[in-house]
Short mmCIF file of C-alpha atoms and ligand atoms in Angstrom, two decimals:
data_model
loop_
_atom_site.label_atom_id
_atom_site.label_comp_id
_atom_site.label_asym_id
_atom_site.label_seq_id
_atom_site.Cartn_x
_atom_site.Cartn_y
_atom_site.Cartn_z
CA MET A 25 58.65 0.93 106.41
CA GLY A 26 58.79 -2.53 104.69
CA PRO A 27 55.14 -3.51 103.53
CA GLU A 28 54.85 -6.32 106.01
CA ASP A 29 55.09 -4.11 108.98
CA LEU A 30 52.99 -1.36 107.54
CA GLU A 31 50.12 -4.08 107.11
CA LYS A 32 50.73 -5.07 110.87
CA VAL A 33 50.61 -1.71 112.17
CA LEU A 34 47.41 -0.84 109.80
CA ARG A 35 45.53 -3.64 111.21
CA LEU A 36 45.83 -2.46 115.04
CA LEU A 37 44.14 0.81 114.01
CA PRO A 38 40.55 0.74 115.04
CA LEU A 39 38.95 2.56 112.21
CA GLY A 40 35.58 1.43 112.42
CA GLU A 41 32.98 2.24 110.13
CA SER A 42 34.00 5.04 107.51
CA ARG A 43 32.06 7.73 106.43
CA GLU A 44 29.94 7.70 102.99
CA GLU A 45 32.02 10.63 101.58
CA VAL A 46 35.26 8.45 101.86
CA LEU A 47 35.28 7.17 98.29
CA VAL A 48 38.97 6.03 98.52
CA GLY A 49 40.41 5.06 102.22
CA LEU A 50 42.76 2.83 104.20
CA ASP A 51 40.60 -0.42 103.23
CA THR A 52 42.18 -0.37 99.71
CA PRO A 53 45.69 -0.10 98.82
CA ASP A 54 45.63 3.21 97.22
CA ASP A 55 48.18 5.98 96.39
CA ALA A 56 46.18 8.67 98.35
CA GLY A 57 42.81 9.15 99.87
CA VAL A 58 39.53 10.67 98.33
CA PHE A 59 36.97 12.51 100.13
CA LEU A 60 33.71 13.86 98.42
CA LEU A 61 32.94 17.38 98.71
CA ASP A 62 29.79 17.66 96.72
CA ALA A 63 28.80 15.45 93.63
CA GLU A 64 31.46 17.01 91.27
CA LEU A 65 34.08 17.48 93.22
CA GLY A 66 36.60 15.15 95.23
CA LEU A 67 39.47 16.07 97.41
CA VAL A 68 42.34 14.04 97.19
CA GLN A 69 45.10 14.10 99.90
CA THR A 70 48.47 12.93 100.34
CA VAL A 71 51.72 13.23 102.53
CA ASP A 72 55.55 12.00 101.66
CA PHE A 73 58.47 12.71 103.08
CA PHE A 74 62.29 10.99 103.38
CA THR A 75 65.86 11.58 103.82
CA PRO A 76 68.59 12.87 101.15
CA ILE A 77 68.94 10.46 98.42
CA VAL A 78 71.18 12.87 96.69
CA ASP A 79 73.95 15.39 97.89
CA ASN A 80 72.58 18.50 95.80
CA PRO A 81 69.68 20.11 98.41
CA PHE A 82 68.02 21.77 95.52
CA ARG A 83 67.98 18.36 93.59
CA PHE A 84 66.69 16.77 96.78
CA GLY A 85 63.94 19.14 96.85
CA GLN A 86 62.76 18.34 93.62
CA ILE A 87 62.37 14.57 93.86
CA ALA A 88 60.72 14.69 97.21
CA ALA A 89 58.49 17.56 96.26
CA ALA A 90 57.51 15.49 92.91
CA ASN A 91 57.47 11.95 94.62
CA ALA A 92 54.71 13.59 97.09
CA LEU A 93 52.71 15.09 94.24
CA SER A 94 52.87 11.93 92.55
CA ASP A 95 50.19 10.32 94.58
CA ILE A 96 48.09 12.67 93.70
CA TYR A 97 48.51 12.20 89.98
CA ALA A 98 48.28 8.42 90.72
CA MET A 99 44.35 8.96 91.71
CA GLY A 100 44.01 10.90 88.15
CA GLY A 101 43.87 14.17 90.54
CA THR A 102 45.15 17.90 90.07
CA PRO A 103 47.42 19.36 93.08
CA LEU A 104 45.84 22.56 94.45
CA THR A 105 47.66 23.08 97.66
CA ALA A 106 51.13 21.85 99.04
CA MET A 107 52.33 22.31 102.51
CA ASN A 108 56.27 21.65 103.44
CA ILE A 109 57.06 19.19 105.74
CA VAL A 110 60.81 19.53 107.20
CA CYS A 111 63.06 18.00 109.78
CA PHE A 112 66.40 19.79 109.59
CA PRO A 113 69.53 19.89 112.23
CA CYS A 114 70.34 23.65 112.52
CA SER A 115 74.18 22.56 112.39
CA LEU A 116 74.05 22.25 108.42
CA GLY A 117 73.32 26.23 107.89
CA MET A 118 70.21 28.00 106.64
CA ASP A 119 71.33 27.86 103.19
CA MET A 120 70.78 24.15 102.33
CA LEU A 121 67.43 24.20 104.08
CA ALA A 122 66.31 27.41 101.71
CA GLU A 123 67.61 25.28 98.84
CA ILE A 124 65.71 22.25 99.39
CA LEU A 125 62.71 24.41 100.12
CA GLN A 126 63.50 26.40 96.53
CA GLY A 127 63.58 23.04 94.73
CA GLY A 128 60.17 21.55 96.50
CA LEU A 129 58.40 24.95 95.47
CA GLU A 130 59.70 24.93 91.67
CA LYS A 131 57.97 21.47 91.47
CA ILE A 132 54.97 22.65 93.12
CA LYS A 133 54.52 25.72 90.81
CA GLN A 134 55.26 23.18 87.77
CA ALA A 135 52.17 21.29 88.90
CA GLY A 136 50.09 24.45 89.10
CA ALA A 137 49.69 24.28 92.93
CA THR A 138 50.13 26.51 95.44
CA LEU A 139 52.33 26.52 98.70
CA LEU A 140 50.23 27.24 101.91
CA GLY A 141 52.56 26.65 104.74
CA GLY A 142 54.67 23.88 106.59
CA HIS A 143 56.11 22.62 109.55
CA THR A 144 59.55 22.58 110.74
CA VAL A 145 61.50 20.13 113.58
CA ASP A 146 64.67 20.36 114.77
CA ASP A 147 66.21 16.95 113.91
CA GLU A 148 69.60 15.10 113.43
CA GLU A 149 69.31 14.08 109.89
CA PRO A 150 67.42 16.28 107.25
CA LYS A 151 63.97 15.00 105.78
CA TYR A 152 61.92 16.91 103.46
CA GLY A 153 58.47 16.35 101.89
CA LEU A 154 54.91 17.64 101.48
CA ALA A 155 51.06 17.05 102.36
CA VAL A 156 49.48 17.52 99.06
CA THR A 157 45.88 18.56 98.45
CA GLY A 158 44.08 17.92 95.04
CA ARG A 159 41.02 17.98 93.42
CA VAL A 160 39.46 14.69 91.28
CA ASP A 161 36.41 14.39 89.24
CA PRO A 162 34.49 11.70 91.65
CA GLY A 163 33.85 9.74 88.42
CA ARG A 164 37.16 9.39 86.97
CA ILE A 165 39.18 8.32 89.99
CA LEU A 166 42.34 6.20 88.87
CA ARG A 167 42.65 3.60 91.43
CA SER A 168 44.90 1.10 92.03
CA ARG A 169 42.61 -1.67 91.37
CA GLY A 170 40.32 -1.93 88.33
CA ALA A 171 42.21 -3.67 85.70
CA ILE A 172 40.58 -6.56 83.62
CA ALA A 173 42.09 -9.64 81.90
CA GLY A 174 43.41 -8.52 78.46
CA ASP A 175 44.50 -4.81 79.78
CA LEU A 176 48.04 -3.81 78.99
CA LEU A 177 50.34 -2.84 81.48
CA VAL A 178 52.48 0.48 80.90
CA LEU A 179 55.40 1.98 83.01
CA THR A 180 56.28 5.70 82.46
CA LYS A 181 59.56 5.67 83.93
CA PRO A 182 62.38 3.89 84.05
CA LEU A 183 63.51 1.52 87.06
CA GLY A 184 66.71 1.49 89.24
CA THR A 185 66.88 4.47 91.78
CA GLY A 186 67.09 2.18 94.68
CA ILE A 187 70.13 0.22 93.46
CA LEU A 188 71.64 3.69 91.75
CA SER A 189 71.30 5.76 95.22
CA THR A 190 72.64 2.47 97.42
CA ALA A 191 75.93 2.67 94.89
CA LEU A 192 76.08 6.70 94.93
CA LYS A 193 76.10 6.60 98.73
CA GLY A 194 78.79 3.95 98.94
CA ASP A 195 80.71 6.01 96.27
CA PHE A 196 80.78 3.50 93.42
CA LEU A 197 78.73 6.29 91.23
CA THR A 198 79.29 10.09 91.08
CA GLU A 199 76.04 12.15 91.26
CA ALA A 200 77.04 13.07 87.71
CA GLU A 201 76.38 9.52 86.37
CA MET A 202 73.48 9.63 88.20
CA GLU A 203 72.14 12.32 86.38
CA PRO A 204 69.78 10.63 84.33
CA ALA A 205 68.03 9.41 87.11
CA ILE A 206 68.32 12.22 89.08
CA GLU A 207 66.50 14.15 86.11
CA GLY A 208 63.53 11.05 86.07
CA MET A 209 62.84 11.56 89.67
CA ALA A 210 62.69 15.11 89.93
CA GLU A 211 59.96 14.74 86.75
CA LEU A 212 56.23 15.16 87.81
CA ASN A 213 53.83 12.39 86.49
CA ARG A 214 51.30 14.88 85.45
CA ASP A 215 51.59 14.21 81.89
CA ALA A 216 51.65 10.30 82.55
CA SER A 217 48.30 11.01 84.56
CA ARG A 218 46.67 13.01 81.63
CA SER A 219 47.33 10.27 79.16
CA ALA A 220 45.86 7.96 81.68
CA LEU A 221 42.85 9.74 81.99
CA ALA A 222 42.40 10.59 78.09
CA ALA A 223 42.93 6.70 77.32
CA GLY A 224 40.48 5.76 79.82
CA ALA A 225 42.65 3.53 81.83
CA HIS A 226 40.97 1.05 84.09
CA ALA A 227 43.74 1.07 86.82
CA CYS A 228 46.76 3.18 87.85
CA THR A 229 49.50 3.69 90.70
CA ASP A 230 52.98 4.95 91.07
CA VAL A 231 56.17 2.70 91.89
CA THR A 232 57.70 4.10 95.07
CA GLY A 233 58.82 2.35 98.24
CA PHE A 234 57.46 -1.30 97.55
CA GLY A 235 59.14 -1.61 94.20
CA LEU A 236 57.60 -2.47 90.92
CA ALA A 237 56.29 -6.02 92.37
CA GLY A 238 55.01 -4.68 95.41
CA HIS A 239 52.93 -1.73 93.88
CA LEU A 240 51.94 -4.18 90.91
CA SER A 241 50.81 -6.63 93.56
CA ASN A 242 48.50 -3.73 94.88
CA MET A 243 46.91 -3.61 91.60
CA LEU A 244 45.50 -7.46 91.44
CA PRO A 245 42.50 -8.03 93.64
CA GLU A 246 42.66 -10.94 95.94
CA ARG A 247 41.60 -13.53 93.08
CA GLY A 248 40.75 -13.86 89.51
CA LEU A 249 43.39 -11.60 88.06
CA SER A 250 47.27 -11.89 87.77
CA CYS A 251 49.98 -10.15 85.78
CA ARG A 252 52.42 -11.46 83.52
CA ILE A 253 55.78 -9.06 83.16
CA HIS A 254 58.15 -8.97 80.56
CA ALA A 255 61.64 -9.18 81.95
CA GLU A 256 63.56 -7.68 78.93
CA GLN A 257 60.79 -5.08 78.36
CA LEU A 258 61.37 -3.43 81.66
CA PRO A 259 63.21 0.01 81.24
CA LEU A 260 66.07 0.81 83.17
CA TYR A 261 68.18 4.04 84.23
CA PRO A 262 71.54 4.03 82.80
CA LYS A 263 74.42 1.93 85.21
CA THR A 264 71.78 0.34 87.13
CA ARG A 265 72.74 -3.12 85.62
CA ASP A 266 76.45 -2.76 86.45
CA MET A 267 75.26 -1.12 89.96
CA ALA A 268 73.05 -4.45 90.90
CA ALA A 269 75.96 -6.78 89.73
CA MET A 270 78.26 -4.86 92.03
CA GLY A 271 75.73 -6.06 94.87
CA MET A 272 74.36 -2.54 95.41
CA LEU A 273 71.44 -3.55 96.97
CA PRO A 274 69.00 -1.05 99.49
CA ALA A 275 67.93 -2.96 102.37
CA GLY A 276 64.55 -2.46 101.51
CA ALA A 277 64.63 -4.72 98.66
CA PHE A 278 65.06 -7.90 100.87
CA LYS A 279 62.29 -6.64 103.03
CA ASN A 280 60.10 -6.18 99.60
CA ARG A 281 61.21 -9.40 98.29
CA ASP A 282 60.41 -11.19 101.70
CA PHE A 283 56.91 -10.12 101.86
CA LEU A 284 56.35 -10.86 98.23
CA MET A 285 58.01 -13.97 97.10
CA GLY A 286 54.54 -15.95 97.42
CA TRP A 287 52.97 -13.91 94.65
CA VAL A 288 56.03 -13.79 92.29
CA ALA A 289 56.51 -16.65 89.94
CA LEU A 290 59.99 -16.13 88.27
CA PRO A 291 61.26 -18.55 85.71
CA CYS A 292 64.28 -20.89 86.57
CA ASN A 293 66.35 -19.19 84.03
CA LEU A 294 65.95 -15.87 85.21
CA GLU A 295 69.46 -13.94 85.79
CA ASP A 296 69.72 -12.47 89.01
CA PHE A 297 69.49 -8.70 88.29
CA TYR A 298 65.69 -8.95 87.51
CA ARG A 299 64.97 -10.55 90.49
CA ASP A 300 66.92 -7.37 92.04
CA ILE A 301 65.12 -4.94 89.87
CA LEU A 302 61.78 -6.49 90.41
CA PHE A 303 62.26 -5.82 94.40
CA ASP A 304 64.26 -2.51 94.01
CA PRO A 305 62.60 0.50 96.25
CA GLN A 306 61.68 3.45 93.96
CA THR A 307 61.93 6.98 94.90
CA SER A 308 59.60 9.25 92.43
CA GLY A 309 58.93 6.40 90.05
CA GLY A 310 56.57 6.12 87.12
CA LEU A 311 52.97 5.35 87.11
CA LEU A 312 51.73 2.05 86.46
CA ILE A 313 48.93 1.98 84.12
CA ALA A 314 46.30 -0.91 83.11
CA LEU A 315 44.35 -0.07 79.84
CA SER A 316 42.82 -1.51 77.21
CA PRO A 317 44.81 -2.79 74.21
CA ASP A 318 42.32 -0.21 72.26
CA ALA A 319 43.45 2.63 74.26
CA LEU A 320 46.88 2.34 73.73
CA ASP A 321 47.20 4.77 70.74
CA THR A 322 45.24 7.24 72.19
CA PHE A 323 47.76 7.18 75.37
CA TYR A 324 50.44 7.51 73.27
CA ASN A 325 49.25 10.48 70.90
CA GLU A 326 48.05 12.73 73.97
CA LEU A 327 51.41 13.88 74.49
CA ASP A 328 54.43 14.09 72.59
CA TRP A 329 56.53 11.76 74.53
CA SER A 330 60.00 11.92 74.99
CA ARG A 331 60.68 9.13 76.38
CA ARG A 332 57.78 6.76 75.05
CA PRO A 333 56.32 5.04 77.89
CA GLU A 334 56.89 1.04 77.64
CA VAL A 335 54.33 -1.56 77.88
CA ILE A 336 55.85 -3.85 80.34
CA GLY A 337 52.89 -6.80 80.43
CA GLU A 338 49.55 -7.70 80.02
CA PHE A 339 46.73 -8.65 82.90
CA PHE A 340 45.19 -12.17 82.43
CA GLU A 341 42.68 -14.19 84.31
CA SER A 342 43.45 -16.86 86.93
CA GLU A 343 42.86 -18.68 90.00
CA GLY A 344 45.23 -16.92 92.20
CA ARG A 345 47.05 -13.59 92.24
CA LEU A 346 50.48 -13.84 90.57
CA ILE A 347 53.24 -11.60 89.02
CA GLU A 348 54.18 -13.92 86.47
CA VAL A 349 57.98 -12.83 85.19
CA ASN A 350 58.55 -14.11 81.46
CA TYR A 351 62.01 -13.71 80.29
CA GLU A 352 63.03 -14.80 76.77
CA ASN A 353 66.99 -14.79 77.75
CA GLY A 354 67.85 -13.50 74.02
CO1 CO B 429 51.80 5.81 95.64
CO1 CO B 430 52.99 7.46 99.42
#
């Protein structure tokens, strides 16, 4: 669902006053809810599932699980338990379903979590994902909002999965050519989250369906803070640029663009490609982390990064709420 429709529906819910144990609820654009169990323990809960974006069932299972687990990491939490959510047409055969679930289970185990159960529904199109429960130190929750002027913005995975999966569906790309992105989508955001906590990050979210611009806009309060993005510093999966040039844009990119255009300032010399990549919906994208420039060394030194995350922008004080795109063109 696009960001505009979701906002409309949520406004119709008669939520009333929330209980005081609700540390993070529906009133903020956060990745998961947090419920305080006692002074030292917050429960983090999230759910996510979707239709296959690759043909290989095992890889699909890995990606869907990594994507669902990511919202726990985006809150600074540790996954504890997971439940499978499955829609599946029996005609595809149980072997395929088993492979999807095996891929998911591998990621649940890698996250150090335990699969407790699940629910399966007969459906025309397969869908898979997880409901995940995690724990978080109530004093160290990584919220979407909390960045301050002067903070750097780091992105921990490349962009382009929406464009690439559209190309894969249209047979303009093979699964082998898409392998770096498949590998990236299956990767847990666990290490990125650990580094963000070690570096005392001010804010964090993950990049998923609303694209880079959409999730970054969630990091900005109603007024007073904006973010400048450096277009040429955006990390990209291989082939993203070629596929975007061929017009391989998912429908979600247009919904995201229509909803967000008012908050995004694009320079007039900006190459069309960057417009596409800003709004491209991502699957199991990286973490967007706001941290003080002093904390960058700690962030990098916490881990041996195989692919060092890019600093893609910085936050600055401003009247309104704006994503400003900087483009050097050279
Ligand atoms: Co999220
Ligand atoms: Co989510």
